[in-house]
Coordinates of C-alpha atoms in Angstrom, one line a residue:
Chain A
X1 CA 2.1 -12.8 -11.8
X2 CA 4.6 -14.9 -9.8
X3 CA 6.5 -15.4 -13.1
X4 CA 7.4 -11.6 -13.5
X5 CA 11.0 -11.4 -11.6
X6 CA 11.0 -7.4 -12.9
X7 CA 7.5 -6.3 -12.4
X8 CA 8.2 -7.8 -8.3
X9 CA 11.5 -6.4 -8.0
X10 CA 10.3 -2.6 -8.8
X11 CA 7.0 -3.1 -6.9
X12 CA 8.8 -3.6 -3.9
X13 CA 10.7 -0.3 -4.7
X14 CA 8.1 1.7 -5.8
X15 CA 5.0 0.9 -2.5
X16 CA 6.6 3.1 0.0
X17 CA 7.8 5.9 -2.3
X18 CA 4.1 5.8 -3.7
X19 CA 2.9 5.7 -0.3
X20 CA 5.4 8.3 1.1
X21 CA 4.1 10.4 -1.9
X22 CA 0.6 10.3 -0.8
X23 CA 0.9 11.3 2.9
X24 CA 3.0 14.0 0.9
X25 CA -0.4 15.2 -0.9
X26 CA -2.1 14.4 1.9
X27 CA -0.4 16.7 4.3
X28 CA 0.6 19.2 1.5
X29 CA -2.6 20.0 0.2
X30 CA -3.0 23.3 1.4
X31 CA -0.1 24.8 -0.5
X32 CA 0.1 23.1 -3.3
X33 CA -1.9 21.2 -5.8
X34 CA -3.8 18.1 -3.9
X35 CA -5.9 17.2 -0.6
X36 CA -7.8 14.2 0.2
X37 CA -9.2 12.8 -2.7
X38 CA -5.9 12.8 -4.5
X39 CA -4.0 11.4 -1.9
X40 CA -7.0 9.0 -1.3
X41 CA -6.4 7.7 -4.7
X42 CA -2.6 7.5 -5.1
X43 CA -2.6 5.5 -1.1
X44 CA -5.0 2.9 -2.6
X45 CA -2.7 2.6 -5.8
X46 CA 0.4 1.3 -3.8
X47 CA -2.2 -1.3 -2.4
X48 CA -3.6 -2.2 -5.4
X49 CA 0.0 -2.4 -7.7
X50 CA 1.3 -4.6 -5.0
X51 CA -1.8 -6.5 -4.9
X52 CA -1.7 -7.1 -8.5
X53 CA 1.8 -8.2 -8.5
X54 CA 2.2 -10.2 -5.3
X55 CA -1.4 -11.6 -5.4
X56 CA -4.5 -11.0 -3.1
X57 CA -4.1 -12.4 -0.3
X58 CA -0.5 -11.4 0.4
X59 CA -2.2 -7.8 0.2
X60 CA -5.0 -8.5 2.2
X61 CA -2.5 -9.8 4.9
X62 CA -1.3 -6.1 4.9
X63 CA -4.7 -4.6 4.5
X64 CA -7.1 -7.0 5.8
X65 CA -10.8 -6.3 4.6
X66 CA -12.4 -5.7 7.7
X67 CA -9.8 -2.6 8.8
X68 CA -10.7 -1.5 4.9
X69 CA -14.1 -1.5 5.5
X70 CA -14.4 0.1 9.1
X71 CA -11.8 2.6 7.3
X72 CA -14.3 3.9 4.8
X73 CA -16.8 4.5 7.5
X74 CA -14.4 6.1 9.4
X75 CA -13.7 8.4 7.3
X76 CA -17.0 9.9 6.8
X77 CA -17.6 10.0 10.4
X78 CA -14.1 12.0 11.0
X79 CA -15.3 14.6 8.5
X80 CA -19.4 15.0 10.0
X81 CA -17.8 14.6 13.6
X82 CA -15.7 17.7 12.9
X83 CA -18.8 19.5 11.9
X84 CA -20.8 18.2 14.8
X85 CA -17.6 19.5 17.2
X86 CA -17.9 23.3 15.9
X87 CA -21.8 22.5 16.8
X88 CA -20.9 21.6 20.5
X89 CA -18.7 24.6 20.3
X90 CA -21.9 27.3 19.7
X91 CA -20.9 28.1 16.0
X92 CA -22.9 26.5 12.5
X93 CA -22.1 23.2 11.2
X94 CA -18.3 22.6 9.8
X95 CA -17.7 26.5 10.7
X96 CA -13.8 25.7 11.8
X97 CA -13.7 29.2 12.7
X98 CA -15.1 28.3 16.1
X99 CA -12.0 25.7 16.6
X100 CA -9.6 28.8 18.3
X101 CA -12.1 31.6 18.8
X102 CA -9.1 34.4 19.0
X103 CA -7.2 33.3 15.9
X104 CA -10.0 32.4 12.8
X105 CA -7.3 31.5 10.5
X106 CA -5.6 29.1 12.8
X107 CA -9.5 27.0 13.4
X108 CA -9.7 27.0 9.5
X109 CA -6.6 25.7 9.0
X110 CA -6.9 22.6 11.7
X111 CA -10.2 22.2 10.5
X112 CA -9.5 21.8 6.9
X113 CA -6.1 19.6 7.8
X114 CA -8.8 17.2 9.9
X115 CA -11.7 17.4 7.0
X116 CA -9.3 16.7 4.6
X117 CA -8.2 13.2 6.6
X118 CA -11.4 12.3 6.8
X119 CA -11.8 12.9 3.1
X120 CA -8.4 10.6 2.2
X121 CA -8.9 8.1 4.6
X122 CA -12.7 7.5 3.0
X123 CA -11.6 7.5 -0.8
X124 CA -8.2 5.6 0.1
X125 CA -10.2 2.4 1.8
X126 CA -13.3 2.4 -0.6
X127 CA -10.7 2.4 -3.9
X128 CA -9.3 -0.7 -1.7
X129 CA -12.6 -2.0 -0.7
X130 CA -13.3 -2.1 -4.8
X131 CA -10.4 -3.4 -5.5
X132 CA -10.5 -6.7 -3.1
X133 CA -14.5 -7.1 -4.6
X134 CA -13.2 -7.2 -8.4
X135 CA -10.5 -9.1 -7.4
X136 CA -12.3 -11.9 -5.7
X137 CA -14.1 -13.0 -8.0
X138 CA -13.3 -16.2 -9.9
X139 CA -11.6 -14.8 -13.6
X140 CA -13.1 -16.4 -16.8
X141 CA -10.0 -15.2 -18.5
X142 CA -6.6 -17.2 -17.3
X143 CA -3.4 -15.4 -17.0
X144 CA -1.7 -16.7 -19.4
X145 CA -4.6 -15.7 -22.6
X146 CA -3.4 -11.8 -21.6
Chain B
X18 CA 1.1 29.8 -28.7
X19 CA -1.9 28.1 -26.2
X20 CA -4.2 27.9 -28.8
X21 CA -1.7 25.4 -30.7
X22 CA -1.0 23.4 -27.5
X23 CA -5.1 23.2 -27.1
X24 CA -5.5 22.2 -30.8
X25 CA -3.0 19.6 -30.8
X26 CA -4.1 18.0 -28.0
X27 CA -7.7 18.6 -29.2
X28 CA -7.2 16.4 -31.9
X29 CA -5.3 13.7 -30.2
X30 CA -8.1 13.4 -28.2
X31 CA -10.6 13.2 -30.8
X32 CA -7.8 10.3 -32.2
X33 CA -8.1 8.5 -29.2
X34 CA -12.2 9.1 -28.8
X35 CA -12.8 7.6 -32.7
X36 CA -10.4 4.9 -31.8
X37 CA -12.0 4.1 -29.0
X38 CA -15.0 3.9 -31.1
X39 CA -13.5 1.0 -33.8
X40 CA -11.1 -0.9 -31.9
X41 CA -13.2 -4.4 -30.6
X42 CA -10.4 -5.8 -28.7
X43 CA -11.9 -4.2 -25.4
X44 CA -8.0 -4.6 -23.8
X45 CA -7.1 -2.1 -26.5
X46 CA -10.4 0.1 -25.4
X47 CA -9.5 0.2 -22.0
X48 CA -6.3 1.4 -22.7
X49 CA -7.0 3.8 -25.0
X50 CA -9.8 5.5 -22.4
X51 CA -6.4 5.8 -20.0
X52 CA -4.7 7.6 -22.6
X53 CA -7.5 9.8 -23.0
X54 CA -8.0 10.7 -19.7
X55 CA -3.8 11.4 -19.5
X56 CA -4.3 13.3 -22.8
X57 CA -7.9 15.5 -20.6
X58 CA -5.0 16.0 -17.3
X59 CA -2.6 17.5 -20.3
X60 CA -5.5 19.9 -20.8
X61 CA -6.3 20.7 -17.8
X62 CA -2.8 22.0 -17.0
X63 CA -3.1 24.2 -20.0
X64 CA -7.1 25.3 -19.1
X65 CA -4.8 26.0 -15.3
X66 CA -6.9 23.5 -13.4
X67 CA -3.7 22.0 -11.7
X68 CA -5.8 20.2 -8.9
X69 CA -8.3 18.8 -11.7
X70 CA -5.5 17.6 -13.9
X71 CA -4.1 15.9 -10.6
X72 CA -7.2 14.3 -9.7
X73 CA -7.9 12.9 -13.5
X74 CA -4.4 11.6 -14.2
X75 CA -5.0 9.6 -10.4
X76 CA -8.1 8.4 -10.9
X77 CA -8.8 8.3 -14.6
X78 CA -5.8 7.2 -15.8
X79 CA -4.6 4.7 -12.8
X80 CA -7.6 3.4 -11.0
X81 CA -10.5 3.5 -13.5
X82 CA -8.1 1.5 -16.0
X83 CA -7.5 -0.7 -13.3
X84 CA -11.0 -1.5 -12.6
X85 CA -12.2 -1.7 -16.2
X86 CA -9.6 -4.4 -16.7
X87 CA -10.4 -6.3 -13.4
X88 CA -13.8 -6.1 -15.2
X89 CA -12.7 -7.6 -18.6
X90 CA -11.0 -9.9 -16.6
X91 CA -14.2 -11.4 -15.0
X92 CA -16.3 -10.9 -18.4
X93 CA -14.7 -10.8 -22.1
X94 CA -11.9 -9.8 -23.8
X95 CA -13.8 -9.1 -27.0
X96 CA -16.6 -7.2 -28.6
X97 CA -19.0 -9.3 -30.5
X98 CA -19.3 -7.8 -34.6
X99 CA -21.6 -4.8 -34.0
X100 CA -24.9 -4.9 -35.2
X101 CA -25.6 -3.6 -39.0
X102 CA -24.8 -0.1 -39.1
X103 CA -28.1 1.5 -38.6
X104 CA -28.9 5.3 -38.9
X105 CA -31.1 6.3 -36.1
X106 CA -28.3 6.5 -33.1
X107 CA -26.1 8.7 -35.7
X108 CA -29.2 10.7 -36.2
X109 CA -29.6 11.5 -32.6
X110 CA -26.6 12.3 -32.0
X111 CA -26.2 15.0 -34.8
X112 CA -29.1 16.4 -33.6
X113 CA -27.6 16.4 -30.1
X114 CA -25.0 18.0 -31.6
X115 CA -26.4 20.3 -33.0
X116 CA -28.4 22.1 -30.6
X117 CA -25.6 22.0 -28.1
X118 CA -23.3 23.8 -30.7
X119 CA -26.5 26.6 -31.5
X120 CA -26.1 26.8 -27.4
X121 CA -23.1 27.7 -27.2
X122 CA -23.8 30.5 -29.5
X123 CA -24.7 33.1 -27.1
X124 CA -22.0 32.2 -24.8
X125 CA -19.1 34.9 -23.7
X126 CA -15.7 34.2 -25.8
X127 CA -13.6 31.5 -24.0
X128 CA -10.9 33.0 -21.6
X129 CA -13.0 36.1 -21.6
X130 CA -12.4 38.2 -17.6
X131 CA -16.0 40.1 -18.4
X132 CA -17.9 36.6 -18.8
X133 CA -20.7 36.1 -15.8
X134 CA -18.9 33.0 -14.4
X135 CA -15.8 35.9 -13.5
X136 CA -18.2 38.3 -12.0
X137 CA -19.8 37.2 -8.5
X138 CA -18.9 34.2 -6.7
X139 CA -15.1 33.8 -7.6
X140 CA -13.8 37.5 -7.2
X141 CA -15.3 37.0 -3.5
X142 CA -13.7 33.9 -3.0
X143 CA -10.2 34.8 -4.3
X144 CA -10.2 38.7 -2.4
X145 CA -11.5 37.1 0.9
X146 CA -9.8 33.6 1.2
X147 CA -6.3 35.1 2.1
X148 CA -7.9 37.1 5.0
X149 CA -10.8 34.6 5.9
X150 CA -8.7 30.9 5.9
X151 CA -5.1 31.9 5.1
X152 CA -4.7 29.0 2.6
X153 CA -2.4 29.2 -0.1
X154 CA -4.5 27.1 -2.3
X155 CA -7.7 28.5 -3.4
X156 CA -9.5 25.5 -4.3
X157 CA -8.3 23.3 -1.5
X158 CA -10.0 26.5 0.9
X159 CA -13.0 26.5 -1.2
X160 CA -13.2 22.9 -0.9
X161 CA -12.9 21.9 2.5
X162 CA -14.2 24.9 4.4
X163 CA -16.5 27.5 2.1
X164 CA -18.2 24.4 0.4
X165 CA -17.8 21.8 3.0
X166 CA -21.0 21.0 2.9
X167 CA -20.6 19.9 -0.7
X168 CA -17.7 17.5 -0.2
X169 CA -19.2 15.9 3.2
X170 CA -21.8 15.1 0.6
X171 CA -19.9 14.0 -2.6
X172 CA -17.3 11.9 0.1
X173 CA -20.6 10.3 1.3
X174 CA -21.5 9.3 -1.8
X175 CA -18.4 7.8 -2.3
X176 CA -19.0 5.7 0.6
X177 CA -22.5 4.8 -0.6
X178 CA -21.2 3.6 -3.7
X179 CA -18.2 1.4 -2.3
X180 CA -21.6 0.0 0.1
X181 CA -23.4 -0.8 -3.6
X182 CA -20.4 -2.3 -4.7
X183 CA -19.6 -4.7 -1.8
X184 CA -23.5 -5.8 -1.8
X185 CA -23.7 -6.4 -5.7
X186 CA -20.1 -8.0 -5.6
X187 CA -18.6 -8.8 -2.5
X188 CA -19.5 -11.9 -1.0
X189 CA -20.4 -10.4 2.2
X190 CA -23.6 -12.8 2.9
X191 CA -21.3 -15.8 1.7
X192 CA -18.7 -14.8 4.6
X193 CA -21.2 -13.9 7.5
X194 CA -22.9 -17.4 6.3
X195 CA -18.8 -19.0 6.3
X196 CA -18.7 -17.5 9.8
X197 CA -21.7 -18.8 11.3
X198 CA -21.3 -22.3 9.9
X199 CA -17.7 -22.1 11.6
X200 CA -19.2 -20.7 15.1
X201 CA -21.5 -24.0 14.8
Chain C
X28 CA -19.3 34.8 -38.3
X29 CA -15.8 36.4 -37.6
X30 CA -12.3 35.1 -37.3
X31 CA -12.7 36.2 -33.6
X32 CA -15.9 34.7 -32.8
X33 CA -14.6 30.9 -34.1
X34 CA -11.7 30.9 -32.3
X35 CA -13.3 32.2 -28.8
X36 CA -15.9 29.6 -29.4
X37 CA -13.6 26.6 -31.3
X38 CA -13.2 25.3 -27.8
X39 CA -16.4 24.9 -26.8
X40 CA -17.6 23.1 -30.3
X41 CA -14.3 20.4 -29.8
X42 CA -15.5 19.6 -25.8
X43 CA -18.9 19.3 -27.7
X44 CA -17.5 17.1 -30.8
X45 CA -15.8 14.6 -28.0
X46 CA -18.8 14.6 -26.3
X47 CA -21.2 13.1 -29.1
X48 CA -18.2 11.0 -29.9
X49 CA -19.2 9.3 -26.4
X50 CA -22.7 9.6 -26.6
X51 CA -22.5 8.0 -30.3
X52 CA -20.2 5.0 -28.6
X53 CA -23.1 4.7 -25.9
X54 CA -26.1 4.4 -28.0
X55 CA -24.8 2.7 -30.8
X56 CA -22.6 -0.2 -29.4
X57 CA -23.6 -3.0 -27.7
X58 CA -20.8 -4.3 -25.5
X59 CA -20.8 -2.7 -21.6
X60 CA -17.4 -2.5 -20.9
X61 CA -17.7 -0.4 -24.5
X62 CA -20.6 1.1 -23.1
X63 CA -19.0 2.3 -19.5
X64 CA -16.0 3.8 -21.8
X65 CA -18.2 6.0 -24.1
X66 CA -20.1 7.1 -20.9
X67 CA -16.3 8.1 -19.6
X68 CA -15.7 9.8 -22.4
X69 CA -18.8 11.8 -22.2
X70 CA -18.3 12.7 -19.1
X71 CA -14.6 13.7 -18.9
X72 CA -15.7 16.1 -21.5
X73 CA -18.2 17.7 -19.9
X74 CA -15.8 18.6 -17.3
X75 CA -13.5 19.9 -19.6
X76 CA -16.3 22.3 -20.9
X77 CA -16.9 23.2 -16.8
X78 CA -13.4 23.6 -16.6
X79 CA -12.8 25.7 -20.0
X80 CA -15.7 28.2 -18.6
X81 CA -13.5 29.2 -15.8
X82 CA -10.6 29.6 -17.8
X83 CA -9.2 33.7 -17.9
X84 CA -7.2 34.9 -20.2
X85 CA -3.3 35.3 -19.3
X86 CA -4.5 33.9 -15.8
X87 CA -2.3 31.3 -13.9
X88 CA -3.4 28.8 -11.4
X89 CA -5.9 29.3 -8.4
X90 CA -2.9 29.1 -6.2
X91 CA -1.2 31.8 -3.8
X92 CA 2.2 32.5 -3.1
X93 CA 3.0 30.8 0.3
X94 CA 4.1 33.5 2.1
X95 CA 1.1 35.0 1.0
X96 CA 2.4 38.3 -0.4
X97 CA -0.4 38.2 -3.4
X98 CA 0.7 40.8 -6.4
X99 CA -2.9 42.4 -7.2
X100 CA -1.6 42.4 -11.0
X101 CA -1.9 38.9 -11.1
X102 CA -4.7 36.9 -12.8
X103 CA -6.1 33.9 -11.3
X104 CA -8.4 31.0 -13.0
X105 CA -11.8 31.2 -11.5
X106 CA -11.5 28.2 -8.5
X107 CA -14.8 27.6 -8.3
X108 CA -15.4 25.3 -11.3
X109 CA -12.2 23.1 -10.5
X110 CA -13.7 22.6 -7.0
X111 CA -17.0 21.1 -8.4
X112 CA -15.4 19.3 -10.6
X113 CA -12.6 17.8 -8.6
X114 CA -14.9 16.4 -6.2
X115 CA -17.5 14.9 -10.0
X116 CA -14.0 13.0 -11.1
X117 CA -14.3 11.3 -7.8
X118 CA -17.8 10.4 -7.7
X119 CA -17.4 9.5 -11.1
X120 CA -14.8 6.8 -10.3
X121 CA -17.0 5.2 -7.9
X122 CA -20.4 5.4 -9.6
X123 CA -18.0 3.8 -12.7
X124 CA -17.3 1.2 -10.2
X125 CA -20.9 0.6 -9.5
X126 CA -22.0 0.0 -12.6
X127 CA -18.8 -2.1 -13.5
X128 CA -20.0 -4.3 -10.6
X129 CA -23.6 -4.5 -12.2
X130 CA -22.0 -6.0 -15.7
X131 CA -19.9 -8.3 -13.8
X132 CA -23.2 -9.6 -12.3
X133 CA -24.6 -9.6 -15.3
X134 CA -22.2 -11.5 -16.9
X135 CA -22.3 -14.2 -14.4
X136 CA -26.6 -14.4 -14.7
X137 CA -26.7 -14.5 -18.4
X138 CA -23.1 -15.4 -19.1
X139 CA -22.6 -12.8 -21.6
X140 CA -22.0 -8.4 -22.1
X141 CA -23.5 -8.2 -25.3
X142 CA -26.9 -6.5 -25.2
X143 CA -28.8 -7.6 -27.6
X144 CA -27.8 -11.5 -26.6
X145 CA -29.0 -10.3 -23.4
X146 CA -32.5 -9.1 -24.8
X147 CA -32.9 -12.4 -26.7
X148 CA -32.4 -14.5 -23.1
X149 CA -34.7 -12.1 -21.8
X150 CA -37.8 -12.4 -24.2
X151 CA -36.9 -16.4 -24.3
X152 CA -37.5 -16.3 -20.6
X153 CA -40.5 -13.8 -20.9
X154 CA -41.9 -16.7 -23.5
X155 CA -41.2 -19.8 -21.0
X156 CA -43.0 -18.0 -18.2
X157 CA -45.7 -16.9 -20.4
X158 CA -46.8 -20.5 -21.9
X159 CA -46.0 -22.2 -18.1
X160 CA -48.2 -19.1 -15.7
X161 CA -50.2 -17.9 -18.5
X162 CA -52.8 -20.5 -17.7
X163 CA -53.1 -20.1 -14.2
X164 CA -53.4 -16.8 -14.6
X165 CA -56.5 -17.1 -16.6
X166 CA -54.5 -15.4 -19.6
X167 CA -54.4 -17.2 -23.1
X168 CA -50.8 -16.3 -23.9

């Protein structure tokens, strides 16, 4: 879409808000509506609108596949590594309570902040990881029959 | 007042569903299942599912629409002349129909406090969250910590289906075969 | 029948009207992409129904005050169903993308969506292999 001069000018001004807006959720999740899989989706969105409108391999220059894909893996391993943490620690599996012994509520909250990163970072890298697969492939429909 | 909100979007929804049904330009489908999942996140709000209607109007409206036209993209933009109208496939579906609606028959009034879904689990969870995890938001302690289990689960099988993805569609033998040819 | 009894139960019979709406578009069209819609459909309103269940009347959202001064006269949703269900929109979106991925692999073995084009390619193919192995294989199709 190298034709759109509008559709490029407000991408550029709308990634980082979009992204800014996610860590937002991210981070924010605990008071207010949102956590990881909502700020999962809405990272992956400012990757995929700027793909979309600056092309694929300018995004994957930003977001090279390989980072996606360890990212997704990542993830996953943040959120069962927690778990396998409060194991070390003598309590049950993903029981944050274990985290700081004297104050409960303090171990639940770092454990849910550090379940709930592993939770974005997964869904934000496999939306991605989608993303780059559709978009790979050759189109039978050119961009100009839209 | 609620039960207009619900009834108006109710039938915008059921606008958008028969649309969807009719249309055969499958650009005009697509877009019309991303107003319907905007039009379900409108709902939620009202049903006070602020997280859900979060989640949906993300996913459903954004990145699912994104998707489905990547897909059309790489496949059609059309939907052949359907078949003769045929009977059976309405039949089964009234049937369907109707035995979910005798279902719901026996089922507490909506919005009723005395219905069994009130009684056990979520009472505990809302009187002991404040004192157990100290989380303002309910759902986000429910999720991450009471049922953590759960979500290590569901986010795994996120991650399993991003792995079927990137084997059905992702050229990964094509590159390793790319890199091996290059390291030669 | 009373006038109370249809409106506490009109929700349930709309999220069940929207649902055979997307069951009808499933079994009765042909095209995949048309297919992978109605299935949407279907589902988004089964979590409506999950989420309607949960629903209290003159409740307000699952969510606390921050400083955490909760008024005991106030009604909360029941959390529970919006936790299973936030977490089904998710998985949802990425079993979509699975099969998404399947028809775009489809399309590129039998170059087209349309099912029952496929099924004629198929039972062509099923014919071919019949009258070329059948033989050999000591059957007389």
């Amino acid at each position: 879409m190298r034709h759109h001069l509008l559709l490029r000018v407000i991408t550029k001004l709308l990634v980082g808000p979009i992204i800014l807006f996610a860590l937002y959720v991210q981070f924010h999740g605990d008071y207010s509506p949102g956590g990881g899989f909502q700020a999962g989706v809405i990272f992956a969105v400012a990757f995929i609108l700027f793909g979309i409108v600056f092309g694929l391999s300018k995004v994957k220059q930003v977001f090279p596949p390989w980072l996606v894909h360890k990212l997704a893996a990542l993830g996953v391993l943040i959120y069962a590594g927690t778990g396998v943490y409060s194991l070390m620690l003598g309590a049950t599996y993903l029981n944050y309570s274990a985290f700081t012994p004297d104050h409960p509520e303090h171990g639940q909250h770092w454990g849910i902040l550090i379940v709930e990163l592993g939770v974005g970072v997964t869904v934000a890298a496999v939306m991605v990881a989608i993303y780059y697969a559709f978009a790979a492939r050759p189109p039978v429909i050119s961009d100009e029959e839209w | 007042m609620e039960l207009f909100i619900n009834l108006v979007l109710f039938s915008m929804l059921v606008v958008t569903a028969v649309a969807i049904l009719k249309m055969r330009h499958l650009f005009a489908v697509v877009m019309l299942s991303g107003v319907f999942s905007l039009l379900c996140a409108l709902l939620f709000v009202t049903l006070d599912a602020v997280d859900v209607a979060f989640t949906e109007a993300a996913v459903g409206a954004g990145i699912s629409t994104v998707l489905m036209l990547g897909t059309m993209a790489l496949t059609a933009r059309n939907e052949k002349m359907p078949r003769d109208f045929s009977f059976i496939p309405l039949a089964v579906v009234m049937i369907t129909g109707a035995v979910l609606i005798y279902g719901t028959l026996d089922m507490p009034d909506f919005g009723s406090a005395t219905s069994p879904a009130q009684l056990h689990l979520a009472t505990e969870y809302l009187k002991q969250s404040p004192s157990d995890i100290g989380v303002p938001n309910v759902v986000t302690a429910i999720l991450a910590s009471y049922r953590g289990y759960d979500t290590l689960g569901e986010t795994v099988v996120v991650f399993t289906a991003c792995v079927g993805v990137l084997m059905l569609i992702g050229n990964l033998a094509r590159r390793r075969r790319k890199d091996e040819e290059g390291a030669e | 029948m009373t006038m109370e009894f249809i409106l506490g139960h009109l929700n349930y019979w709309l999220f069940i009207v929207l649902m055979m709406i997307g069951f009808y578009i499933v079994v009765a069209r042909g095209n995949y992409i048309k297919k992978i819609v109605g299935l949407n459909v279907f589902q988004v309103s089964v979590f409506m129904f999950y989420i309607s269940i949960g629903k209290v009347e003159g409740g307000t959202a699952p969510i606390f005050p921050v400083d955490m001064n909760i008024d005991p006269n106030v009604i909360y949703s029941n959390p529970l169903p919006h936790v299973l269900i936030l977490t089904a929109i998710v998985v949802g979106i990425a079993t979509t993308s699975l099969g998404l991925a399947l028809i775009v692999r489809i399309r590129e073995e039998f170059g087209t969506i349309e099912e029952d084009e496929i099924l004629e390619i198929e039972s062509k193919l099923q014919l071919e292999e019949n009258s070329t192995e059948g033989s050999s294989m000591g059957g007389r199709a």
